[in-house]
Tab-separated table of C-alpha atoms in Angstrom:
chain	number	residue	atom	x	y	z
T	1	UNK	CA	-0.085	0.547	-0.010
T	2	UNK	CA	1.034	3.201	-1.395
T	3	UNK	CA	0.504	7.092	0.395
T	4	UNK	CA	-2.679	8.781	-1.493
T	5	UNK	CA	-2.184	11.121	-4.625
T	6	UNK	CA	-3.856	12.975	-6.288
T	7	UNK	CA	-3.867	15.279	-9.309
T	8	UNK	CA	-5.542	18.617	-9.877
T	9	UNK	CA	-7.987	17.611	-11.235
T	10	UNK	CA	-10.897	19.801	-9.934
T	11	UNK	CA	-8.642	21.899	-8.447
T	12	UNK	CA	-9.006	26.180	-10.152
T	13	UNK	CA	-5.766	27.768	-10.416
T	14	UNK	CA	-6.121	31.329	-10.053
T	15	UNK	CA	-3.023	34.565	-8.848
T	16	UNK	CA	-3.984	36.183	-5.525
T	17	UNK	CA	-1.578	38.938	-4.051
T	18	UNK	CA	-0.967	39.055	-1.050
T	19	UNK	CA	1.589	41.463	1.485
T	20	UNK	CA	3.997	41.886	-2.105
T	21	UNK	CA	3.996	38.610	-2.843
T	22	UNK	CA	1.701	36.678	-5.769
T	23	UNK	CA	1.404	33.372	-6.575
T	24	UNK	CA	-0.941	31.525	-7.712
T	25	UNK	CA	-3.143	29.092	-5.377
T	26	UNK	CA	-5.132	26.262	-6.429
T	27	UNK	CA	-8.999	26.230	-4.610
T	28	UNK	CA	-11.139	23.501	-4.249
T	29	UNK	CA	-14.626	22.151	-1.956
T	30	UNK	CA	-16.967	23.876	0.331
T	31	UNK	CA	-17.425	24.839	3.253
T	32	UNK	CA	-14.697	26.566	6.086
T	33	UNK	CA	-11.592	26.782	4.943
T	34	UNK	CA	-8.275	25.368	5.243
T	35	UNK	CA	-4.747	27.123	3.955
T	36	UNK	CA	-2.759	23.785	2.845
T	37	UNK	CA	0.753	25.184	1.974
T	38	UNK	CA	3.532	22.551	0.573
T	39	UNK	CA	5.950	20.852	1.647
T	40	UNK	CA	9.021	20.756	-0.906
T	41	UNK	CA	9.317	21.089	-4.003
T	42	UNK	CA	5.688	22.206	-3.888
T	43	UNK	CA	2.024	21.280	-4.621
T	44	UNK	CA	2.882	17.843	-5.791
T	45	UNK	CA	0.523	13.838	-6.109
T	46	UNK	CA	0.225	13.315	-2.184
T	47	UNK	CA	-0.275	17.330	-1.051
T	48	UNK	CA	-2.976	17.088	-3.612
T	49	UNK	CA	-4.226	14.449	-1.372
T	50	UNK	CA	-3.973	15.489	0.871
T	51	UNK	CA	-6.503	18.437	-0.135
T	52	UNK	CA	-8.266	15.947	-1.737
T	53	UNK	CA	-9.323	14.547	1.945
T	54	UNK	CA	-10.357	17.663	3.571
T	55	UNK	CA	-11.869	18.352	0.563
T	56	UNK	CA	-14.087	15.153	1.541
T	57	UNK	CA	-14.168	15.953	4.681
T	58	UNK	CA	-15.929	18.899	4.131
T	59	UNK	CA	-13.466	21.773	3.539
T	60	UNK	CA	-12.988	24.431	0.966
T	61	UNK	CA	-9.072	24.374	0.786
T	62	UNK	CA	-6.715	26.727	-0.895
T	63	UNK	CA	-2.954	25.564	-1.552
T	64	UNK	CA	-0.670	28.330	-2.446
T	65	UNK	CA	1.516	28.071	-5.522
T	66	UNK	CA	4.900	29.104	-3.098
T	67	UNK	CA	7.251	26.339	-5.636
T	68	UNK	CA	7.585	24.165	-7.622
T	69	UNK	CA	5.493	23.296	-10.492
T	70	UNK	CA	2.510	21.761	-9.150
T	71	UNK	CA	0.907	18.803	-9.614
T	72	UNK	CA	4.940	17.730	-10.109
T	73	UNK	CA	5.846	14.178	-8.833
T	74	UNK	CA	9.038	14.530	-6.678
T	75	UNK	CA	11.974	13.240	-7.943
T	76	UNK	CA	15.270	13.401	-6.401
T	77	UNK	CA	16.686	16.042	-8.839
T	78	UNK	CA	13.030	18.310	-8.677
T	79	UNK	CA	13.508	18.583	-5.261
T	80	UNK	CA	17.150	19.203	-5.062
T	81	UNK	CA	16.285	22.018	-7.266
T	82	UNK	CA	13.469	23.536	-5.352
T	83	UNK	CA	15.551	23.088	-1.823
T	84	UNK	CA	18.105	25.008	-3.551
T	85	UNK	CA	16.180	27.884	-4.880
T	86	UNK	CA	14.463	27.686	-1.586
T	87	UNK	CA	16.350	28.307	1.216
T	88	UNK	CA	18.157	31.812	-0.852
T	89	UNK	CA	14.565	33.100	-1.030
T	90	UNK	CA	14.146	36.198	0.980
T	91	UNK	CA	10.622	35.395	1.216
T	92	UNK	CA	11.229	32.216	3.286
T	93	UNK	CA	14.313	33.289	4.905
T	94	UNK	CA	15.451	29.228	5.615
T	95	UNK	CA	18.649	29.638	7.969
T	96	UNK	CA	17.592	32.643	10.166
T	97	UNK	CA	16.327	32.899	13.619
T	98	UNK	CA	13.713	35.360	15.905
T	99	UNK	CA	12.898	35.848	12.224
T	100	UNK	CA	9.762	36.773	10.696
T	101	UNK	CA	8.958	35.660	7.616
T	102	UNK	CA	8.015	38.224	4.512
T	103	UNK	CA	5.902	34.614	2.975
T	104	UNK	CA	3.800	35.238	6.590
T	105	UNK	CA	2.215	38.142	5.603
T	106	UNK	CA	1.036	36.719	1.969
T	107	UNK	CA	-0.158	33.786	4.201
T	108	UNK	CA	-2.300	35.870	6.155
T	109	UNK	CA	-3.925	37.513	3.696
T	110	UNK	CA	-4.520	34.692	2.456
T	111	UNK	CA	-6.432	33.503	5.223
T	112	UNK	CA	-8.781	36.859	5.849
T	113	UNK	CA	-9.417	36.346	1.686
T	114	UNK	CA	-10.793	33.054	2.192
T	115	UNK	CA	-12.260	33.742	5.416
T	116	UNK	CA	-14.386	35.881	3.750
T	117	UNK	CA	-14.926	33.812	1.119
T	118	UNK	CA	-16.271	30.998	3.065
T	119	UNK	CA	-18.626	32.777	5.150
T	120	UNK	CA	-17.113	30.708	8.257
T	121	UNK	CA	-15.874	32.307	11.636
T	122	UNK	CA	-12.358	31.686	10.747
T	123	UNK	CA	-9.238	29.491	8.497
T	124	UNK	CA	-7.589	26.677	9.603
T	125	UNK	CA	-3.653	26.129	8.084
T	126	UNK	CA	-1.662	23.477	7.856
T	127	UNK	CA	2.229	23.963	6.884
T	128	UNK	CA	4.700	20.981	6.102
T	129	UNK	CA	8.720	20.595	6.405
T	130	UNK	CA	9.655	23.793	5.249
T	131	UNK	CA	5.947	25.418	6.000
T	132	UNK	CA	5.419	24.191	9.056
T	133	UNK	CA	6.665	27.244	10.954
T	134	UNK	CA	4.383	29.148	8.015
T	135	UNK	CA	0.801	28.167	9.638
T	136	UNK	CA	1.817	29.016	13.174
T	137	UNK	CA	2.902	32.230	12.142
T	138	UNK	CA	-0.560	32.661	9.715
T	139	UNK	CA	-1.599	32.760	13.113
T	140	UNK	CA	-0.824	36.148	13.653
T	141	UNK	CA	-3.949	37.237	11.779
T	142	UNK	CA	-7.455	36.478	13.982
T	143	UNK	CA	-8.560	35.241	10.828
T	144	UNK	CA	-6.491	31.450	11.630
T	145	UNK	CA	-8.504	29.717	13.933
T	146	UNK	CA	-7.082	25.997	13.569
T	147	UNK	CA	-2.608	26.526	12.746
T	148	UNK	CA	-0.961	22.936	12.158
T	149	UNK	CA	2.285	22.230	12.230
T	150	UNK	CA	3.219	19.098	10.383
T	151	UNK	CA	7.230	18.139	10.508
T	152	UNK	CA	7.790	22.034	10.531
T	153	UNK	CA	12.045	22.882	9.270
T	154	UNK	CA	12.262	25.977	9.450
T	155	UNK	CA	15.314	27.114	10.092
T	156	UNK	CA	17.088	24.725	9.182
T	157	UNK	CA	18.524	23.315	12.175
T	158	UNK	CA	21.422	23.642	11.510
T	159	UNK	CA	23.227	23.930	15.615
T	160	UNK	CA	21.237	24.357	19.015
T	161	UNK	CA	20.143	27.924	18.734
T	162	UNK	CA	17.828	26.861	15.357
T	163	UNK	CA	17.478	23.552	16.451
T	164	UNK	CA	14.953	24.769	19.025
T	165	UNK	CA	14.130	28.387	17.453
T	166	UNK	CA	10.446	28.217	17.174
T	167	UNK	CA	10.484	29.862	12.692
T	168	UNK	CA	8.985	32.845	14.550
T	169	UNK	CA	9.822	36.153	15.335
T	170	UNK	CA	9.162	36.682	19.706
T	171	UNK	CA	7.074	39.565	18.567
T	172	UNK	CA	4.881	37.029	16.545
T	173	UNK	CA	5.208	34.925	19.458
T	174	UNK	CA	4.522	36.742	21.492
T	175	UNK	CA	0.857	37.910	19.748
T	176	UNK	CA	0.434	34.159	19.506
T	177	UNK	CA	0.077	33.447	22.977
T	178	UNK	CA	-1.688	36.462	24.226
T	179	UNK	CA	-4.009	34.910	21.089
T	180	UNK	CA	-3.413	30.792	23.209
T	181	UNK	CA	-3.905	32.883	26.609
T	182	UNK	CA	-7.177	35.084	26.272
T	183	UNK	CA	-8.969	34.221	22.845
T	184	UNK	CA	-8.524	29.905	23.452
T	185	UNK	CA	-6.253	29.725	20.033
T	186	UNK	CA	-5.275	26.409	19.596
T	187	UNK	CA	-2.377	25.179	17.527
T	188	UNK	CA	-1.310	21.009	16.316
T	189	UNK	CA	1.838	20.190	16.214
T	190	UNK	CA	3.093	17.204	14.279
T	191	UNK	CA	6.283	14.990	14.174
T	192	UNK	CA	8.164	11.208	14.274
T	193	UNK	CA	10.498	10.879	16.994
T	194	UNK	CA	13.859	10.658	15.067
T	195	UNK	CA	13.633	12.740	12.587
T	196	UNK	CA	16.540	16.054	12.464
T	197	UNK	CA	15.011	17.671	10.124
T	198	UNK	CA	12.258	18.443	12.988
T	199	UNK	CA	13.904	18.941	16.488
T	200	UNK	CA	11.897	17.476	19.209
T	201	UNK	CA	13.322	21.039	21.086
T	202	UNK	CA	11.803	22.761	18.829
T	203	UNK	CA	8.235	21.470	20.147
T	204	UNK	CA	9.525	21.793	23.628
T	205	UNK	CA	9.563	25.849	22.924
T	206	UNK	CA	6.240	26.028	21.524
T	207	UNK	CA	4.871	23.774	24.747
T	208	UNK	CA	6.664	26.107	27.104
T	209	UNK	CA	4.979	29.048	25.058
T	210	UNK	CA	1.868	27.827	24.871
T	211	UNK	CA	1.000	25.066	27.260
T	212	UNK	CA	-2.308	23.204	27.081
T	213	UNK	CA	-3.207	25.455	23.704
T	214	UNK	CA	-0.298	23.117	21.748
T	215	UNK	CA	-0.746	19.832	20.920
T	216	UNK	CA	2.068	17.722	20.035
T	217	UNK	CA	1.738	13.898	18.422
T	218	UNK	CA	4.850	12.671	18.246
T	219	UNK	CA	5.362	9.120	16.015
T	220	UNK	CA	7.763	6.723	17.226
T	221	UNK	CA	10.421	6.558	14.467
T	222	UNK	CA	13.180	4.513	16.977
T	223	UNK	CA	14.820	1.360	15.539
T	224	UNK	CA	12.722	-1.855	16.003
T	225	UNK	CA	9.333	-0.014	16.206
T	226	UNK	CA	6.357	-1.275	15.898
T	227	UNK	CA	4.707	0.306	12.494
T	228	UNK	CA	8.499	-0.269	11.207
T	229	UNK	CA	8.503	3.857	10.151
T	230	UNK	CA	13.008	3.945	9.229
T	231	UNK	CA	15.097	6.546	11.323
T	232	UNK	CA	14.364	9.067	7.538
T	233	UNK	CA	10.687	9.566	7.905
T	234	UNK	CA	9.067	12.532	7.977
T	235	UNK	CA	6.000	14.162	5.651
T	236	UNK	CA	3.601	12.967	8.180
T	237	UNK	CA	0.263	14.068	6.932
T	238	UNK	CA	1.632	12.693	2.786
T	239	UNK	CA	4.592	10.539	2.735
T	240	UNK	CA	3.804	8.353	5.670
T	241	UNK	CA	-0.035	7.953	5.245
T	242	UNK	CA	-1.012	4.408	4.314
T	243	UNK	CA	-4.919	4.737	5.040
T	244	UNK	CA	-4.882	0.975	7.598
T	245	UNK	CA	-6.665	1.685	10.845
T	246	UNK	CA	-4.077	1.980	13.397
T	247	UNK	CA	-1.200	3.564	11.126
T	248	UNK	CA	0.104	5.833	12.875
T	249	UNK	CA	0.150	8.691	10.779
T	250	UNK	CA	-4.030	7.310	8.702
T	251	UNK	CA	-4.948	8.321	12.713
T	252	UNK	CA	-2.727	11.510	13.069
T	253	UNK	CA	-4.499	13.066	9.950
T	254	UNK	CA	-7.517	12.332	11.405
T	255	UNK	CA	-6.733	14.319	14.312
T	256	UNK	CA	-5.691	17.082	12.281
T	257	UNK	CA	-9.556	15.616	10.662
T	258	UNK	CA	-11.222	16.253	14.257
T	259	UNK	CA	-8.884	19.725	15.333
T	260	UNK	CA	-10.630	21.455	12.278
T	261	UNK	CA	-14.229	20.229	12.673
T	262	UNK	CA	-13.336	21.736	16.669
T	263	UNK	CA	-11.533	24.480	15.075
T	264	UNK	CA	-14.034	25.668	12.325
T	265	UNK	CA	-17.279	24.039	12.860
């Protein structure tokens, strides 16, 4: 059995401008809105499979194409090229610590637009891998009610300081902590236990600031784990999902849908 995948069938693309940036955004579905930020190398078939799953569960999904070619399958060469370009882009500030990333302004504008177009009380945002932390940064805007950080990897965890950096500026994190304390904002974090690209230290730092408002799911990928995950297991909601009851990534995806439903409906 392989991870769920899909193509661009039924997705409608249009350019969207916000925060000084313009990207194509692929939309599909009805119901409350969820922004699904692709992982590198882009809106590949696994990301589209996740999007379709959310559509099937009653959400309007918007996928911004921040890098790569939407619908293109992952290959080593393609992924390497996208990583090289993304890591030097000012929009993402891949190595900076205590930094507001310019892409967050685009994502907040997109969240506001999605809230307005769906008429819901707010939207969810799912970030993955390179974009994992961007979901929480989007929640500085009060249109975002349900941020989900799946294996957040920026800043790239080179050195102790970057391992524990949350991927946000202090002012952004303070705003989110204030929203959690006073407005009931909640966030989710997902990672594999042995995933060096998404260090446990990062979730520890977020837990210290957000407390019970930050729900963490950590999937065992230690050697000899029951479900056979390798120590390289990384993409919780795409590559590692097998649609079998009890499979931890599948159960994590179920919990994300529950979380979005609880917060948005």
